[in-house]
Amino acid sequence: LHLSLRRQRQMCIRDRVAPGVRCPTGDAVSTKACGALQSTHVIYTVGPNVSGRRYESDVSGDATTDPAKLPAAYRRTFEVASELGLAAVALPAVSCGVFGYPLADAARIGTRAAVASNIDYVEFVLFSDDLNDIFATAAEDACGPPEVT
């Protein structure tokens, strides 16, 4: 069921993006959400590929490998969310998978961008416990220790 819903979401979202439209590295764009996705919008961002691997879909030349594009990608994501009037955003660790961005640096950049934004609730959806710990440390550095209730 999960795989089926994911495919439905991907197809529905893919239908909303005009053919040939690309999101440049360091930018973010949005579409309306659809299907079983329980959100109003989907924001797409592209961070830098610092892994050294090249992909057929790379169309931006050297800009796709510039590490300075990661802060821009996070900033732009939060700007788009704010323009849409969103109070909450869930996002991954941008560029931390196959794009190979150093995890602690990416966590620091992402959490600082979240703190600097005007979004009320930001949730990082992370792919491992280790990455969760890295982001938790970065969030504590950016915000101070969590409140105990």
mmCIF file of C-alpha atoms in Angstrom:
data_model
loop_
_atom_site.group_PDB
_atom_site.id
_atom_site.type_symbol
_atom_site.label_atom_id
_atom_site.label_comp_id
_atom_site.label_asym_id
_atom_site.label_seq_id
_atom_site.Cartn_x
_atom_site.Cartn_y
_atom_site.Cartn_z
ATOM 1 C CA LEU A 1 0.000 0.000 0.000
ATOM 2 C CA HIS A 2 2.792 2.451 0.902
ATOM 3 C CA LEU A 3 4.567 1.883 -2.422
ATOM 4 C CA SER A 4 1.279 2.232 -4.301
ATOM 5 C CA LEU A 5 0.462 5.542 -2.586
ATOM 6 C CA ARG A 6 3.977 6.815 -3.245
ATOM 7 C CA ARG A 7 3.661 6.020 -6.952
ATOM 8 C CA GLN A 8 0.266 7.738 -7.083
ATOM 9 C CA ARG A 9 1.751 10.842 -5.440
ATOM 10 C CA GLN A 10 4.716 10.850 -7.801
ATOM 11 C CA MET A 11 2.500 10.534 -10.865
ATOM 12 C CA CYS A 12 0.073 13.195 -9.623
ATOM 13 C CA ILE A 13 2.868 15.631 -8.818
ATOM 14 C CA ARG A 14 4.720 14.860 -12.044
ATOM 15 C CA ASP A 15 1.554 15.804 -13.963
ATOM 16 C CA ARG A 16 1.607 19.254 -12.296
ATOM 17 C CA VAL A 17 5.145 20.139 -13.389
ATOM 18 C CA ALA A 18 5.466 21.477 -16.939
ATOM 19 C CA PRO A 19 7.699 19.384 -19.206
ATOM 20 C CA GLY A 20 11.251 20.675 -19.320
ATOM 21 C CA VAL A 21 10.836 22.853 -16.215
ATOM 22 C CA ARG A 22 13.881 22.476 -13.981
ATOM 23 C CA CYS A 23 14.615 23.729 -10.521
ATOM 24 C CA PRO A 24 18.098 25.277 -10.591
ATOM 25 C CA THR A 25 20.576 24.302 -7.889
ATOM 26 C CA GLY A 26 20.040 26.530 -4.851
ATOM 27 C CA ASP A 27 16.478 27.459 -5.790
ATOM 28 C CA ALA A 28 13.050 26.101 -4.790
ATOM 29 C CA VAL A 29 9.705 25.876 -6.574
ATOM 30 C CA SER A 30 6.276 24.655 -5.497
ATOM 31 C CA THR A 31 3.228 22.873 -6.814
ATOM 32 C CA LYS A 32 -0.133 22.130 -5.258
ATOM 33 C CA ALA A 33 -0.196 18.777 -3.493
ATOM 34 C CA CYS A 34 -2.550 16.114 -4.791
ATOM 35 C CA GLY A 35 -3.676 12.529 -4.359
ATOM 36 C CA ALA A 36 -3.313 10.978 -0.928
ATOM 37 C CA LEU A 37 -0.631 13.448 0.146
ATOM 38 C CA GLN A 38 -1.837 15.176 3.303
ATOM 39 C CA SER A 39 -0.443 18.629 2.616
ATOM 40 C CA THR A 40 -1.439 21.640 0.561
ATOM 41 C CA HIS A 41 1.819 22.102 -1.370
ATOM 42 C CA VAL A 42 5.010 20.329 -2.341
ATOM 43 C CA ILE A 43 8.157 22.442 -2.434
ATOM 44 C CA TYR A 44 11.046 21.167 -4.519
ATOM 45 C CA THR A 45 14.623 22.247 -3.919
ATOM 46 C CA VAL A 46 17.944 21.150 -5.341
ATOM 47 C CA GLY A 47 21.134 21.290 -3.329
ATOM 48 C CA PRO A 48 24.645 20.850 -4.653
ATOM 49 C CA ASN A 49 26.092 17.535 -5.767
ATOM 50 C CA VAL A 50 29.475 17.447 -4.056
ATOM 51 C CA SER A 51 29.952 13.675 -4.417
ATOM 52 C CA GLY A 52 31.929 13.863 -7.639
ATOM 53 C CA ARG A 53 29.356 11.634 -9.362
ATOM 54 C CA ARG A 54 27.883 13.051 -12.546
ATOM 55 C CA TYR A 55 24.294 12.468 -13.563
ATOM 56 C CA GLU A 56 22.642 12.643 -16.939
ATOM 57 C CA SER A 57 20.098 15.104 -15.530
ATOM 58 C CA ASP A 58 22.760 17.670 -14.485
ATOM 59 C CA VAL A 59 22.025 20.687 -16.651
ATOM 60 C CA SER A 60 23.474 23.531 -14.593
ATOM 61 C CA GLY A 61 27.160 22.875 -15.255
ATOM 62 C CA ASP A 62 29.525 23.685 -12.408
ATOM 63 C CA ALA A 63 26.787 25.352 -10.327
ATOM 64 C CA THR A 64 25.489 21.926 -9.326
ATOM 65 C CA THR A 65 28.707 21.191 -7.411
ATOM 66 C CA ASP A 66 29.092 24.528 -5.605
ATOM 67 C CA PRO A 67 28.763 23.827 -1.834
ATOM 68 C CA ALA A 68 27.615 27.426 -1.312
ATOM 69 C CA LYS A 69 24.345 26.505 -3.044
ATOM 70 C CA LEU A 70 23.109 24.514 -0.014
ATOM 71 C CA PRO A 71 22.349 27.518 2.220
ATOM 72 C CA ALA A 72 20.573 29.109 -0.754
ATOM 73 C CA ALA A 73 18.468 25.962 -1.278
ATOM 74 C CA TYR A 74 17.310 25.928 2.344
ATOM 75 C CA ARG A 75 16.727 29.698 2.427
ATOM 76 C CA ARG A 76 14.721 29.590 -0.780
ATOM 77 C CA THR A 77 12.645 26.646 0.493
ATOM 78 C CA PHE A 78 11.615 28.650 3.555
ATOM 79 C CA GLU A 79 10.966 31.753 1.435
ATOM 80 C CA VAL A 80 8.629 29.782 -0.838
ATOM 81 C CA ALA A 81 6.866 28.292 2.198
ATOM 82 C CA SER A 82 6.420 31.776 3.647
ATOM 83 C CA GLU A 83 5.117 33.143 0.325
ATOM 84 C CA LEU A 84 2.540 30.333 0.358
ATOM 85 C CA GLY A 85 1.507 31.235 3.912
ATOM 86 C CA LEU A 86 2.593 27.875 5.312
ATOM 87 C CA ALA A 87 3.128 27.564 9.065
ATOM 88 C CA ALA A 88 4.760 24.115 8.939
ATOM 89 C CA VAL A 89 7.311 22.467 6.666
ATOM 90 C CA ALA A 90 8.747 18.942 6.586
ATOM 91 C CA LEU A 91 11.897 18.422 4.584
ATOM 92 C CA PRO A 92 14.790 16.001 4.148
ATOM 93 C CA ALA A 93 18.496 16.538 4.698
ATOM 94 C CA VAL A 94 19.034 18.250 1.347
ATOM 95 C CA SER A 95 22.068 16.944 -0.600
ATOM 96 C CA CYS A 96 22.996 14.421 2.135
ATOM 97 C CA GLY A 97 22.195 11.261 0.195
ATOM 98 C CA VAL A 98 23.880 10.446 -3.094
ATOM 99 C CA PHE A 99 24.931 14.097 -3.501
ATOM 100 C CA GLY A 100 27.412 13.535 -0.649
ATOM 101 C CA TYR A 101 27.255 16.803 1.294
ATOM 102 C CA PRO A 102 29.130 16.470 4.622
ATOM 103 C CA LEU A 103 26.417 15.592 7.132
ATOM 104 C CA ALA A 104 27.402 17.821 10.068
ATOM 105 C CA ASP A 105 27.840 20.831 7.768
ATOM 106 C CA ALA A 106 24.488 20.190 6.094
ATOM 107 C CA ALA A 107 22.770 19.806 9.472
ATOM 108 C CA ARG A 108 24.258 23.081 10.701
ATOM 109 C CA ILE A 109 23.182 24.898 7.523
ATOM 110 C CA GLY A 110 19.675 23.400 7.517
ATOM 111 C CA THR A 111 18.928 24.030 11.186
ATOM 112 C CA ARG A 112 20.268 27.599 11.082
ATOM 113 C CA ALA A 113 18.119 28.314 8.024
ATOM 114 C CA ALA A 114 15.090 26.888 9.835
ATOM 115 C CA VAL A 115 15.736 29.063 12.904
ATOM 116 C CA ALA A 116 16.215 32.161 10.733
ATOM 117 C CA SER A 117 12.956 31.528 8.847
ATOM 118 C CA ASN A 118 9.516 32.720 9.907
ATOM 119 C CA ILE A 119 8.062 29.194 9.676
ATOM 120 C CA ASP A 120 6.499 28.139 13.000
ATOM 121 C CA TYR A 121 7.194 24.407 12.733
ATOM 122 C CA VAL A 122 10.011 22.720 10.817
ATOM 123 C CA GLU A 123 10.483 18.963 10.838
ATOM 124 C CA PHE A 124 13.502 17.305 9.270
ATOM 125 C CA VAL A 125 12.565 13.864 7.929
ATOM 126 C CA LEU A 126 15.827 11.939 8.129
ATOM 127 C CA PHE A 127 16.915 8.546 6.828
ATOM 128 C CA SER A 128 18.883 7.168 9.799
ATOM 129 C CA ASP A 129 19.261 7.422 13.556
ATOM 130 C CA ASP A 130 22.828 8.672 13.064
ATOM 131 C CA LEU A 131 21.641 11.511 10.848
ATOM 132 C CA ASN A 132 18.897 12.298 13.354
ATOM 133 C CA ASP A 133 21.561 12.613 16.081
ATOM 134 C CA ILE A 134 23.667 14.902 13.872
ATOM 135 C CA PHE A 135 20.671 17.162 13.177
ATOM 136 C CA ALA A 136 19.658 17.121 16.861
ATOM 137 C CA THR A 137 23.139 18.333 17.818
ATOM 138 C CA ALA A 138 23.024 21.044 15.144
ATOM 139 C CA ALA A 139 19.544 22.125 16.310
ATOM 140 C CA GLU A 140 20.738 22.347 19.899
ATOM 141 C CA ASP A 141 23.713 24.459 18.769
ATOM 142 C CA ALA A 142 21.344 26.730 16.829
ATOM 143 C CA CYS A 143 18.553 26.967 19.428
ATOM 144 C CA GLY A 144 19.902 25.835 22.783
ATOM 145 C CA PRO A 145 18.917 22.652 24.626
ATOM 146 C CA PRO A 146 15.343 21.378 24.261
ATOM 147 C CA GLU A 147 12.832 22.414 26.873
ATOM 148 C CA VAL A 148 11.904 19.692 29.351
ATOM 149 C CA THR A 149 8.184 19.528 30.016
#
